[in-house]
Amino acid sequence: MKAFGLLESIIALAISSLLAIAIGSFVVSTYRTSRFAEEQREAIVSARRGIDTLVQEIRSARAGEDGSYPIQAAEDFSFTFFGDIDGDSRVEKVRYWLEGSELKKGVIEPSGTPVVYPTNTETIRLLSPYVRNGTAPIFRYYNGDYPGDVINNPLPTPTRLVQTKIMHVFLEINVDASRAPNSFVLESLTQLRNLKTNL
């Protein structure tokens, strides 16, 4: 009878241990999933705020105080332009670019007479740390005939600086691209108001 009780105790202990391990694994897995989902949500909210700001600022592009054309550089993963983004009646030089998986923003205030934009005074901040666009461009450029003209749009690199009137901004956000859920897509189409020719 004692041997049977010992065997029962060993089996009960083994079952209890397996249950404890299973419950512990479930709790840890649930916590990790919950934490990942929260990080993903925060990344999306941050990127959404960033893209809203970016679009609003791009929309107000204008000539630089040094007489520069409103758009200075128009690449797939970077865009540099001039605009009064802080409402101080001075036109700043603004740069958005992707560095690794981080979307960054740089701002240079005008200074001096004649006006210059010294690159060593650029203020840089991070907009979104989890951009997973891969080869999909962040910026696409269109002329004033878009969407009617699909043959010449999006614009090729040589004509972007002068012909761009509309821009498409596209971001894929994912805290960890190797895990579900899939990347969250944020995109917006905006017209550069001061470059419109169809007034």
mmCIF file of C-alpha atoms in Angstrom:
data_model
loop_
_atom_site.group_PDB
_atom_site.id
_atom_site.type_symbol
_atom_site.label_atom_id
_atom_site.label_comp_id
_atom_site.label_asym_id
_atom_site.label_seq_id
_atom_site.Cartn_x
_atom_site.Cartn_y
_atom_site.Cartn_z
ATOM 1 C CA MET A 1 0.000 0.000 0.000
ATOM 2 C CA LYS A 2 2.894 2.367 0.865
ATOM 3 C CA ALA A 3 4.559 1.708 -2.514
ATOM 4 C CA PHE A 4 1.340 2.566 -4.299
ATOM 5 C CA GLY A 5 1.062 5.817 -2.333
ATOM 6 C CA LEU A 6 4.631 6.740 -3.233
ATOM 7 C CA LEU A 7 3.968 6.016 -6.908
ATOM 8 C CA GLU A 8 0.816 8.119 -6.796
ATOM 9 C CA SER A 9 2.758 10.954 -5.152
ATOM 10 C CA ILE A 10 5.455 10.834 -7.829
ATOM 11 C CA ILE A 11 2.845 10.864 -10.632
ATOM 12 C CA ALA A 12 0.924 13.691 -8.956
ATOM 13 C CA LEU A 13 4.138 15.688 -8.541
ATOM 14 C CA ALA A 14 5.080 15.109 -12.198
ATOM 15 C CA ILE A 15 1.613 16.188 -13.405
ATOM 16 C CA SER A 16 1.708 19.256 -11.136
ATOM 17 C CA SER A 17 5.159 20.189 -12.439
ATOM 18 C CA LEU A 18 4.024 19.843 -16.064
ATOM 19 C CA LEU A 19 0.940 21.951 -15.348
ATOM 20 C CA ALA A 20 3.047 24.621 -13.635
ATOM 21 C CA ILE A 21 5.456 24.716 -16.592
ATOM 22 C CA ALA A 22 2.568 24.908 -19.099
ATOM 23 C CA ILE A 23 0.821 27.686 -17.158
ATOM 24 C CA GLY A 24 4.111 29.577 -16.723
ATOM 25 C CA SER A 25 4.864 29.302 -20.451
ATOM 26 C CA PHE A 26 1.358 30.500 -21.298
ATOM 27 C CA VAL A 27 1.659 33.512 -18.973
ATOM 28 C CA VAL A 28 5.089 34.462 -20.379
ATOM 29 C CA SER A 29 3.864 34.034 -23.960
ATOM 30 C CA THR A 30 0.756 36.116 -23.285
ATOM 31 C CA TYR A 31 2.859 38.840 -21.663
ATOM 32 C CA ARG A 32 5.282 38.933 -24.602
ATOM 33 C CA THR A 33 2.438 39.057 -27.131
ATOM 34 C CA SER A 34 0.713 41.807 -25.177
ATOM 35 C CA ARG A 35 3.929 43.777 -24.847
ATOM 36 C CA PHE A 36 4.695 43.408 -28.570
ATOM 37 C CA ALA A 37 1.153 44.535 -29.466
ATOM 38 C CA GLU A 38 1.542 47.600 -27.223
ATOM 39 C CA GLU A 39 4.928 48.456 -28.753
ATOM 40 C CA GLN A 40 3.427 48.064 -32.225
ATOM 41 C CA ARG A 41 0.488 50.314 -31.289
ATOM 42 C CA GLU A 42 2.844 52.990 -29.905
ATOM 43 C CA ALA A 43 5.012 52.794 -33.036
ATOM 44 C CA ILE A 44 1.953 53.255 -35.273
ATOM 45 C CA VAL A 45 0.663 56.216 -33.239
ATOM 46 C CA SER A 46 4.112 57.840 -33.359
ATOM 47 C CA ALA A 47 4.458 57.228 -37.118
ATOM 48 C CA ARG A 48 0.942 58.535 -37.742
ATOM 49 C CA ARG A 49 1.777 61.778 -35.917
ATOM 50 C CA GLY A 50 5.027 61.974 -37.875
ATOM 51 C CA ILE A 51 3.400 61.465 -41.272
ATOM 52 C CA ASP A 52 0.672 64.041 -40.451
ATOM 53 C CA THR A 53 3.358 66.610 -39.598
ATOM 54 C CA LEU A 54 5.443 65.660 -42.627
ATOM 55 C CA VAL A 55 2.489 66.030 -45.019
ATOM 56 C CA GLN A 56 1.419 69.363 -43.529
ATOM 57 C CA GLU A 57 4.957 70.727 -43.821
ATOM 58 C CA ILE A 58 5.500 69.443 -47.360
ATOM 59 C CA ARG A 59 2.219 71.030 -48.394
ATOM 60 C CA SER A 60 3.568 74.473 -47.427
ATOM 61 C CA ALA A 61 6.891 74.236 -49.324
ATOM 62 C CA ARG A 62 8.085 77.616 -50.609
ATOM 63 C CA ALA A 63 11.221 79.324 -51.870
ATOM 64 C CA GLY A 64 14.121 79.575 -49.424
ATOM 65 C CA GLU A 65 15.096 82.940 -47.995
ATOM 66 C CA ASP A 66 18.291 82.686 -50.029
ATOM 67 C CA GLY A 67 16.181 82.446 -53.208
ATOM 68 C CA SER A 68 16.487 78.651 -53.531
ATOM 69 C CA TYR A 69 13.765 76.722 -55.326
ATOM 70 C CA PRO A 70 11.243 75.182 -52.848
ATOM 71 C CA ILE A 71 12.452 71.615 -53.481
ATOM 72 C CA GLN A 72 16.164 71.006 -53.064
ATOM 73 C CA ALA A 73 16.356 67.180 -53.180
ATOM 74 C CA ALA A 74 13.739 64.613 -54.184
ATOM 75 C CA GLU A 75 14.872 61.017 -53.721
ATOM 76 C CA ASP A 76 12.982 57.787 -52.979
ATOM 77 C CA PHE A 77 14.022 57.736 -49.323
ATOM 78 C CA SER A 78 14.800 61.394 -48.662
ATOM 79 C CA PHE A 79 13.230 64.761 -49.359
ATOM 80 C CA THR A 80 14.655 68.241 -48.713
ATOM 81 C CA PHE A 81 12.638 71.431 -49.118
ATOM 82 C CA PHE A 82 12.139 74.931 -47.751
ATOM 83 C CA GLY A 83 9.130 76.032 -45.706
ATOM 84 C CA ASP A 84 8.034 78.075 -42.707
ATOM 85 C CA ILE A 85 7.224 75.019 -40.611
ATOM 86 C CA ASP A 86 7.107 76.739 -37.230
ATOM 87 C CA GLY A 87 5.063 79.836 -38.149
ATOM 88 C CA ASP A 88 7.817 82.329 -37.256
ATOM 89 C CA SER A 89 7.781 84.009 -40.719
ATOM 90 C CA ARG A 90 11.267 82.635 -41.414
ATOM 91 C CA VAL A 91 11.683 79.908 -44.036
ATOM 92 C CA GLU A 92 13.524 76.864 -42.701
ATOM 93 C CA LYS A 93 15.363 74.195 -44.675
ATOM 94 C CA VAL A 94 13.741 70.845 -43.847
ATOM 95 C CA ARG A 95 15.057 67.383 -44.571
ATOM 96 C CA TYR A 96 13.287 64.037 -44.121
ATOM 97 C CA TRP A 97 15.255 60.836 -44.654
ATOM 98 C CA LEU A 98 15.396 57.157 -43.825
ATOM 99 C CA GLU A 99 18.482 55.988 -41.935
ATOM 100 C CA GLY A 100 18.373 52.224 -41.438
ATOM 101 C CA SER A 101 14.829 51.700 -40.147
ATOM 102 C CA GLU A 102 14.559 55.210 -38.652
ATOM 103 C CA LEU A 103 12.701 58.050 -40.321
ATOM 104 C CA LYS A 104 14.415 61.281 -39.286
ATOM 105 C CA LYS A 105 13.773 64.990 -39.659
ATOM 106 C CA GLY A 106 16.393 67.733 -39.821
ATOM 107 C CA VAL A 107 15.705 71.470 -39.648
ATOM 108 C CA ILE A 108 18.105 74.329 -40.415
ATOM 109 C CA GLU A 109 17.112 77.870 -39.481
ATOM 110 C CA PRO A 110 18.179 80.671 -41.856
ATOM 111 C CA SER A 111 20.896 83.008 -40.605
ATOM 112 C CA GLY A 112 23.110 85.904 -41.631
ATOM 113 C CA THR A 113 23.049 88.528 -44.361
ATOM 114 C CA PRO A 114 23.018 87.372 -47.061
ATOM 115 C CA VAL A 115 20.911 84.488 -45.794
ATOM 116 C CA VAL A 116 22.554 81.074 -45.563
ATOM 117 C CA TYR A 117 21.504 77.693 -44.209
ATOM 118 C CA PRO A 118 24.546 76.373 -42.303
ATOM 119 C CA THR A 119 24.457 72.563 -42.192
ATOM 120 C CA ASN A 120 26.310 72.481 -38.853
ATOM 121 C CA THR A 121 23.258 74.055 -37.159
ATOM 122 C CA GLU A 122 20.823 71.347 -38.283
ATOM 123 C CA THR A 123 18.535 70.124 -35.508
ATOM 124 C CA ILE A 124 17.733 66.417 -35.960
ATOM 125 C CA ARG A 125 14.961 64.390 -34.391
ATOM 126 C CA LEU A 126 13.572 60.886 -34.799
ATOM 127 C CA LEU A 127 10.059 60.588 -36.248
ATOM 128 C CA SER A 128 9.629 56.831 -36.424
ATOM 129 C CA PRO A 129 12.063 54.093 -35.382
ATOM 130 C CA TYR A 130 10.370 51.101 -37.026
ATOM 131 C CA VAL A 131 10.066 51.827 -40.761
ATOM 132 C CA ARG A 132 10.159 48.570 -42.767
ATOM 133 C CA ASN A 133 9.645 49.796 -46.340
ATOM 134 C CA GLY A 134 12.273 47.522 -47.827
ATOM 135 C CA THR A 135 12.606 48.653 -51.450
ATOM 136 C CA ALA A 136 9.244 50.476 -51.507
ATOM 137 C CA PRO A 137 9.978 54.232 -51.733
ATOM 138 C CA ILE A 138 8.820 56.505 -48.924
ATOM 139 C CA PHE A 139 8.384 59.401 -51.347
ATOM 140 C CA ARG A 140 6.874 59.333 -54.827
ATOM 141 C CA TYR A 141 6.596 62.440 -56.961
ATOM 142 C CA TYR A 142 3.898 63.451 -59.456
ATOM 143 C CA ASN A 143 3.326 66.322 -61.856
ATOM 144 C CA GLY A 144 0.225 68.540 -61.909
ATOM 145 C CA ASP A 145 -1.536 66.298 -64.443
ATOM 146 C CA TYR A 146 -1.756 63.366 -62.038
ATOM 147 C CA PRO A 147 -3.934 61.269 -61.702
ATOM 148 C CA GLY A 148 -4.968 61.824 -65.315
ATOM 149 C CA ASP A 149 -1.429 61.321 -66.575
ATOM 150 C CA VAL A 150 -0.250 57.855 -65.569
ATOM 151 C CA ILE A 151 2.326 57.601 -68.364
ATOM 152 C CA ASN A 152 4.679 60.293 -66.993
ATOM 153 C CA ASN A 153 3.936 59.576 -63.324
ATOM 154 C CA PRO A 154 5.445 58.883 -60.895
ATOM 155 C CA LEU A 155 8.199 61.229 -62.032
ATOM 156 C CA PRO A 156 11.682 59.906 -62.822
ATOM 157 C CA THR A 157 14.593 61.333 -60.819
ATOM 158 C CA PRO A 158 15.838 63.945 -63.347
ATOM 159 C CA THR A 159 12.472 65.755 -63.570
ATOM 160 C CA ARG A 160 11.383 65.602 -59.921
ATOM 161 C CA LEU A 161 12.847 68.886 -58.713
ATOM 162 C CA VAL A 162 11.034 71.080 -61.213
ATOM 163 C CA GLN A 163 7.927 69.079 -62.132
ATOM 164 C CA THR A 164 6.758 67.854 -58.703
ATOM 165 C CA LYS A 165 3.374 69.274 -57.731
ATOM 166 C CA ILE A 166 1.963 66.292 -55.798
ATOM 167 C CA MET A 167 3.678 63.858 -53.450
ATOM 168 C CA HIS A 168 2.787 60.453 -52.116
ATOM 169 C CA VAL A 169 4.215 59.468 -48.731
ATOM 170 C CA PHE A 170 4.260 55.755 -47.852
ATOM 171 C CA LEU A 171 5.441 54.075 -44.638
ATOM 172 C CA GLU A 172 5.332 50.465 -43.476
ATOM 173 C CA ILE A 173 5.626 50.253 -39.694
ATOM 174 C CA ASN A 174 6.495 47.115 -37.731
ATOM 175 C CA VAL A 175 8.330 46.831 -34.412
ATOM 176 C CA ASP A 176 9.618 43.366 -35.371
ATOM 177 C CA ALA A 177 9.248 42.399 -39.020
ATOM 178 C CA SER A 178 9.911 38.731 -38.201
ATOM 179 C CA ARG A 179 6.767 38.466 -36.036
ATOM 180 C CA ALA A 180 3.060 38.849 -36.650
ATOM 181 C CA PRO A 181 1.116 41.073 -37.051
ATOM 182 C CA ASN A 182 2.054 42.227 -40.515
ATOM 183 C CA SER A 183 3.403 45.706 -41.133
ATOM 184 C CA PHE A 184 0.940 48.563 -40.714
ATOM 185 C CA VAL A 185 0.787 50.826 -43.776
ATOM 186 C CA LEU A 186 0.488 54.606 -43.511
ATOM 187 C CA GLU A 187 0.197 56.676 -46.658
ATOM 188 C CA SER A 188 -0.927 60.088 -47.795
ATOM 189 C CA LEU A 189 -1.165 62.058 -51.026
ATOM 190 C CA THR A 190 -0.539 65.798 -50.754
ATOM 191 C CA GLN A 191 -0.370 68.743 -53.121
ATOM 192 C CA LEU A 192 2.376 71.321 -52.725
ATOM 193 C CA ARG A 193 0.201 74.449 -52.567
ATOM 194 C CA ASN A 194 2.800 77.012 -53.631
ATOM 195 C CA LEU A 195 3.783 74.942 -56.668
ATOM 196 C CA LYS A 196 0.289 74.530 -58.087
ATOM 197 C CA THR A 197 -0.086 75.586 -61.707
ATOM 198 C CA ASN A 198 -3.808 74.851 -62.128
ATOM 199 C CA LEU A 199 -5.147 77.899 -60.213
#
